[in-house]
Each structure stands twice: as structure tokens, then as C-alpha cells.
PDB file of C-alpha atoms in Angstrom:
ATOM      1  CA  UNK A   8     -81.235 -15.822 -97.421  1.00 53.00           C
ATOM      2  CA  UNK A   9     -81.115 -16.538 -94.097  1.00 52.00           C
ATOM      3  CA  UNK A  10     -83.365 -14.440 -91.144  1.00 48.00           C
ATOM      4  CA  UNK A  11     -81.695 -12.438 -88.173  1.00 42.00           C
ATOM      5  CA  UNK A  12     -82.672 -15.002 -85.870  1.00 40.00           C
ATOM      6  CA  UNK A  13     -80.490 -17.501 -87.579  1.00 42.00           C
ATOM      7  CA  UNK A  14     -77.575 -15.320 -88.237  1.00 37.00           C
ATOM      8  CA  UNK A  15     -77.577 -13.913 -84.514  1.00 37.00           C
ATOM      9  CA  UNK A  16     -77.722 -17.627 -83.327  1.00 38.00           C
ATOM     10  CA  UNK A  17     -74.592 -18.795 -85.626  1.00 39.00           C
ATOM     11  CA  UNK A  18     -73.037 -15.425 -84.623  1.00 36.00           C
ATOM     12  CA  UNK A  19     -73.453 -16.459 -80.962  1.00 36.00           C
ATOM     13  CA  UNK A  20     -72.613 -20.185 -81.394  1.00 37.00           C
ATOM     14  CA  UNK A  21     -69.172 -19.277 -83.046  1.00 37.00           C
ATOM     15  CA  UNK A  22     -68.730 -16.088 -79.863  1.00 36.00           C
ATOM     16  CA  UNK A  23     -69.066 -19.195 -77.217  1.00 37.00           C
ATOM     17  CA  UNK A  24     -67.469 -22.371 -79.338  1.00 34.00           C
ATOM     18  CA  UNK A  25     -64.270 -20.066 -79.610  1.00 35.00           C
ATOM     19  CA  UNK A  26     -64.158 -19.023 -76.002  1.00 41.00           C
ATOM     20  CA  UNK A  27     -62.089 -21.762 -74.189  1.00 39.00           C
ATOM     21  CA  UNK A  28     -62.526 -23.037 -71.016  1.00 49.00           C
ATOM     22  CA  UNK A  29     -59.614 -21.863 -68.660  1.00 54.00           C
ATOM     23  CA  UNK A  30     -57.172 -23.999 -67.874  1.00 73.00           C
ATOM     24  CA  UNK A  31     -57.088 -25.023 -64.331  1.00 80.00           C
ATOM     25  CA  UNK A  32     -53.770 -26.126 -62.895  1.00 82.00           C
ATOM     26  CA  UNK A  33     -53.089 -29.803 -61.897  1.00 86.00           C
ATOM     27  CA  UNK A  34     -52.004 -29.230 -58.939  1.00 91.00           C
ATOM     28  CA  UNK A  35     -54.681 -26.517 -57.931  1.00 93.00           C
ATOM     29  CA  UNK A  36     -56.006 -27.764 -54.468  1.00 93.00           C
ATOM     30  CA  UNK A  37     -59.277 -25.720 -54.318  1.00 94.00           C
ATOM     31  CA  UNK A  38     -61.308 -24.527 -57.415  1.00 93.00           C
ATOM     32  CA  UNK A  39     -64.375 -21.865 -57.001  1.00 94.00           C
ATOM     33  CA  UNK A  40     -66.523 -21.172 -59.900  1.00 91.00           C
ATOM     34  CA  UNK A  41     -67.518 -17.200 -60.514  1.00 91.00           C
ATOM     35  CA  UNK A  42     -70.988 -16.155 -59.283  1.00 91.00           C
ATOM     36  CA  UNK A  43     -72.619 -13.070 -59.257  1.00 90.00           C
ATOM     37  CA  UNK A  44     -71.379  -9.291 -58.234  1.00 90.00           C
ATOM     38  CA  UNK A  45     -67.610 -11.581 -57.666  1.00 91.00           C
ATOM     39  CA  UNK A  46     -64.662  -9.193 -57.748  1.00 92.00           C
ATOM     40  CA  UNK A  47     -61.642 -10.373 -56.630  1.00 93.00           C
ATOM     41  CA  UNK A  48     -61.880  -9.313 -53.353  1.00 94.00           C
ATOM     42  CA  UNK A  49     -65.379 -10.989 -52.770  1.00 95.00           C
ATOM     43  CA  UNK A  50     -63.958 -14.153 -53.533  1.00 95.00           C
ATOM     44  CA  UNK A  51     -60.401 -13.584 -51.216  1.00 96.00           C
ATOM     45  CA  UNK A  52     -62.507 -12.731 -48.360  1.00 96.00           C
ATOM     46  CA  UNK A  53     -64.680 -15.929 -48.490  1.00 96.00           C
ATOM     47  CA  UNK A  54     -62.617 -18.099 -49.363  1.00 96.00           C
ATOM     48  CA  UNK A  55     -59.644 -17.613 -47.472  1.00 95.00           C
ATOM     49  CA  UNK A  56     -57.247 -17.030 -50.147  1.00 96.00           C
ATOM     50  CA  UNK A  57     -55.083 -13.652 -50.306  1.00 95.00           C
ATOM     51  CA  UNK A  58     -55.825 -11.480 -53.354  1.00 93.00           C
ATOM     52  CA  UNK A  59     -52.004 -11.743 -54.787  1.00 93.00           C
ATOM     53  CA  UNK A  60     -52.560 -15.730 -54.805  1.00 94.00           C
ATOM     54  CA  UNK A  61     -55.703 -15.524 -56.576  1.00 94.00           C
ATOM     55  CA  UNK A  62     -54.029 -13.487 -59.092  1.00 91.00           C
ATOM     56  CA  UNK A  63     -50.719 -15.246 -59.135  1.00 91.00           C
ATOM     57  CA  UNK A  64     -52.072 -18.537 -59.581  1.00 92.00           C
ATOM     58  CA  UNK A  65     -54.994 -17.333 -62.288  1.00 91.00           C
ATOM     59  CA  UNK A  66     -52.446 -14.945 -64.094  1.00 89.00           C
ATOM     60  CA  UNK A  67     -53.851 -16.619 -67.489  1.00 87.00           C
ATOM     61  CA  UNK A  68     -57.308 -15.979 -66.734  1.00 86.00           C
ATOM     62  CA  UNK A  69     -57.823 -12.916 -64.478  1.00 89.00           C
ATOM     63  CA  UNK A  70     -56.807  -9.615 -65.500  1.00 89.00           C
ATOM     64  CA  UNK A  71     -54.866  -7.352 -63.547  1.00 86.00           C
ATOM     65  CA  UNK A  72     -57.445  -5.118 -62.820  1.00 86.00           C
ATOM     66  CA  UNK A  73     -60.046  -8.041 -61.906  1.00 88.00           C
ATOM     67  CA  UNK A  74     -62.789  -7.273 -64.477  1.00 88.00           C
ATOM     68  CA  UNK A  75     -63.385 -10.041 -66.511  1.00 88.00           C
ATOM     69  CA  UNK A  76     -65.077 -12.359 -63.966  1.00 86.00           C
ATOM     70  CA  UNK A  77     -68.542 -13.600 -65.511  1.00 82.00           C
ATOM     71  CA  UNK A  78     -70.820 -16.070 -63.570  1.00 83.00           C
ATOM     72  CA  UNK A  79     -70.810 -19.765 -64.915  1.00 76.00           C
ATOM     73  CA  UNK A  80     -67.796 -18.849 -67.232  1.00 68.00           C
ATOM     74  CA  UNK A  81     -65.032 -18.958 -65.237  1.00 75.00           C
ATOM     75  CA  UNK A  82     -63.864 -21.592 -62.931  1.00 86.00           C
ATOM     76  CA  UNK A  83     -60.653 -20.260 -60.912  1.00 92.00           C
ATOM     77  CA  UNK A  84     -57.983 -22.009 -58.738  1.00 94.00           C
ATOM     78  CA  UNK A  85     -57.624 -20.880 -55.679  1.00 95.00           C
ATOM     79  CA  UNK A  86     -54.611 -22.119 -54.565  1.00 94.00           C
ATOM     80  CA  UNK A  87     -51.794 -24.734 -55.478  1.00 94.00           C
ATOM     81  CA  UNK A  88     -50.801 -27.528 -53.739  1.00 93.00           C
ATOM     82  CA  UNK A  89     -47.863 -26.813 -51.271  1.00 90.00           C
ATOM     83  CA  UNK A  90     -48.441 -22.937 -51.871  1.00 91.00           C
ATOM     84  CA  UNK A  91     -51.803 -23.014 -50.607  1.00 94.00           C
ATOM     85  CA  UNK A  92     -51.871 -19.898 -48.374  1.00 94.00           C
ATOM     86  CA  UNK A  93     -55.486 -20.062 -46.064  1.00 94.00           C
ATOM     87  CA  UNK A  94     -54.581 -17.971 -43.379  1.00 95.00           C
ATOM     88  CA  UNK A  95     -55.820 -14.607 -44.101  1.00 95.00           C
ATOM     89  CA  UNK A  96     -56.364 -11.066 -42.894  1.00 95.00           C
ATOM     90  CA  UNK A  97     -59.120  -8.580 -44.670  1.00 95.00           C
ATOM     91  CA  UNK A  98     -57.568  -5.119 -44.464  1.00 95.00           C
ATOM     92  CA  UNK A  99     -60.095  -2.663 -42.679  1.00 94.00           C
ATOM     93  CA  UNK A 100     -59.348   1.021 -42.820  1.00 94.00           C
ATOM     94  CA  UNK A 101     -56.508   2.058 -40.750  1.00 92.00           C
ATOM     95  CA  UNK A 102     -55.208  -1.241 -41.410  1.00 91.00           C
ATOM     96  CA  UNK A 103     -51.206  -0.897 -40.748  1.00 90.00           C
ATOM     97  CA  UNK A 104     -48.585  -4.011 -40.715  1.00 87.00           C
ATOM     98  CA  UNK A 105     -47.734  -3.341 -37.618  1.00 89.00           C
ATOM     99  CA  UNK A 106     -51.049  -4.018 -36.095  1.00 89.00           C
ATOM    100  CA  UNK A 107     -51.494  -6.785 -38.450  1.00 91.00           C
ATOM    101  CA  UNK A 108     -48.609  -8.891 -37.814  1.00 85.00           C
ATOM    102  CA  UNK A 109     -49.246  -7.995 -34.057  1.00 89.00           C
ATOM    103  CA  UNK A 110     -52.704  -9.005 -34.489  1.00 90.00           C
ATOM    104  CA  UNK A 111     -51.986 -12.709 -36.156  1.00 91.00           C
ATOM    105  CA  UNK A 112     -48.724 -12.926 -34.210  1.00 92.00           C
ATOM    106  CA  UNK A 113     -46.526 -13.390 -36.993  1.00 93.00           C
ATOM    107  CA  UNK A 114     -43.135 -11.406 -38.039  1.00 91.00           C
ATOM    108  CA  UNK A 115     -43.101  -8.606 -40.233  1.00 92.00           C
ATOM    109  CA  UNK A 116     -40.623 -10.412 -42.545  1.00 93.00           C
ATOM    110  CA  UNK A 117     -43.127 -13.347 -43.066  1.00 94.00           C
ATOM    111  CA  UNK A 118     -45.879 -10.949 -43.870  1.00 94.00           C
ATOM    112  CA  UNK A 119     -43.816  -9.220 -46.390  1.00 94.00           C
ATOM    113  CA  UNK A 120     -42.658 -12.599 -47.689  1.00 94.00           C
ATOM    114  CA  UNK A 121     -46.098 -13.840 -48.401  1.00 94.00           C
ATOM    115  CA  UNK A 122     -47.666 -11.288 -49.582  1.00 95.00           C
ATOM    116  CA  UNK A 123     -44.875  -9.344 -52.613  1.00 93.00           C
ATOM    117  CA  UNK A 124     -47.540  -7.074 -53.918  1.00 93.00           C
ATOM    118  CA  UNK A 125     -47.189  -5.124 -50.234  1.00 95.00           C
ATOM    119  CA  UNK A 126     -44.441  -2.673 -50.187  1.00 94.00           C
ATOM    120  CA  UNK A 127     -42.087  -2.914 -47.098  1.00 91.00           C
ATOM    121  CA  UNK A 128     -43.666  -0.006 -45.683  1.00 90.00           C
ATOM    122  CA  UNK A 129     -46.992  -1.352 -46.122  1.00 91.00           C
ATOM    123  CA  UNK A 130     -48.080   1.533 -47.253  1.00 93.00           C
ATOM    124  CA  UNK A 131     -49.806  -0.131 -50.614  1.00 94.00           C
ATOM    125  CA  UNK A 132     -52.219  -1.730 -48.514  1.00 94.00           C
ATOM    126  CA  UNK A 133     -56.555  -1.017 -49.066  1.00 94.00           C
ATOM    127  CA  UNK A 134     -59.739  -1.767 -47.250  1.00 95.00           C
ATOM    128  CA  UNK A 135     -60.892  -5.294 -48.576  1.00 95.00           C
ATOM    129  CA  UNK A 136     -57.664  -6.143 -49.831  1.00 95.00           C
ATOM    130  CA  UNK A 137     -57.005 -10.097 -48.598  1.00 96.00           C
ATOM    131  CA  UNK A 138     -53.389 -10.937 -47.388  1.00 96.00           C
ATOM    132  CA  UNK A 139     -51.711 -13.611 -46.121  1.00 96.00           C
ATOM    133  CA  UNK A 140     -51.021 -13.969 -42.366  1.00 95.00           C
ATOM    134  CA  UNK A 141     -49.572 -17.819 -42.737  1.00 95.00           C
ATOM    135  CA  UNK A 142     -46.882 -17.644 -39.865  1.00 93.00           C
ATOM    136  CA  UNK A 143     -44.793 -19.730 -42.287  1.00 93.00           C
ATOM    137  CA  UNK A 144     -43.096 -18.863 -46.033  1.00 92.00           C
ATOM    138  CA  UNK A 145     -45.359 -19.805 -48.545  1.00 88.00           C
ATOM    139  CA  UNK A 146     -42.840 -20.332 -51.822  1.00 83.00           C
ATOM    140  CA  UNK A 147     -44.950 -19.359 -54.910  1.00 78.00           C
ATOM    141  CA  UNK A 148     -43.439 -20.460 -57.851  1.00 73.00           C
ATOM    142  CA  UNK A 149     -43.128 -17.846 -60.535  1.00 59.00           C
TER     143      UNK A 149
END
């Protein structure tokens, strides 16, 4: 018969031999690896990527809500080659589009354009959300 110790060991072996690494895109252009207290936001914020890209281009391996981060076991793409988007605003509280695309000096139809989770009247928006203020289109791919 085997002990506890042996059976919580398989138990655990099988738990992490069954969890697959995520798949990172070829052509992701910059890769961060989870650390600790991450949330989606976190990561946007330092690393110059907007929070839809992050969770456009890790749709397989981030839920929508952002809560299945775990330090050392994921390793996330940050953005794709060509729709790379590293121009970036952190919302602040009283945030509005206005003063944001008067801020980075960019139109109100490029804002909208690279950034499809904000509603045309912006009013979607939170504190610590990450969005892109790239005074060009940035074409994600579906």
C-alpha cells in the first residue's frame, strides 16, 4: 500500500505533467513571464502594452476577468509583430478621451480605433486601465 506522501507526490506530478505550457505566438515581439501580485493592469502599466492587447493577443491563456495569472507558470506575449502597440496612457480618475487624446495629441478616431474595448463615448473607461495612444492604426488581427 502505498503512504500519503507518495500518493500526494504522484497526485501532484500528474496536476503539473498535464498542465501545458502556453503557447506563445511566433510572431510575438515581446514576452514577460508572470511574477508576483501581477494583474493585468500591473503588467500594462509597466510594460507599455494596453490592457485590450494583452488580452487580445493572450485570449488562449488569460481569462477575461484576469485571474488566472500564477508566478513562474505563465509566460505571456505582449505584443505581435506589426501590431505591437507601445504607446500608452494609464487612465487616472477623471480620465476623459477628450483630455486624453488632447493630452498625447492624437485624434479621437485613432484612440477609438486602437483601443475597441472603449465605447465611443468613452465612458467604459477605469483608473489603471492601459490604452493605446499610438497616433497611428494599429490593425489587430482577429
Amino acid at each position: 500500500m502505498p503512504s500519503k506522501l507518495s500518493l500526494v507526490t504522484a497526485t501532484l506530478a500528474a496536476i503539473f505533467a498535464s498542465t501545458a505550457p502556453a503557447q506563445i505566438p511566433a510572431n510575438c515581439s515581446r514576452m514577460y513571464e508572470v511574477v508576483a501580485d501581477d494583474t493585468c493592469d500591473i503588467i500594462s502599466a509597466a510594460q507599455n502594452v494596453s490592457t485590450f492587447q494583452l488580452a487580445h493577443v493572450n485570449a488562449a491563456v488569460i481569462n477575461p476577468d484576469c485571474t488566472n495569472l500564477w508566478v513562474g507558470e505563465v509566460t505571456i506575449c505582449l505584443g505581435l509583430n506589426g501590431q505591437d502597440c507601445t504607446s500608452t496612457h494609464k487612465i487616472v480618475s477623471g480620465d476623459s478621451c477628450w483630455d486624453i487624446f488632447v493630452t498625447e495629441g492624437i485624434d479621437l478616431a485613432t484612440l477609438l480605433a486602437n483601443n475597441p474595448n472603449v465605447d465611443n463615448a468613452c465612458s467604459n473607461i477605469y483608473p489603471d486601465e492601459v490604452i493605446c495612444t499610438a497616433s497611428e492604426v494599429i490593425a489587430y488581427d482577429p
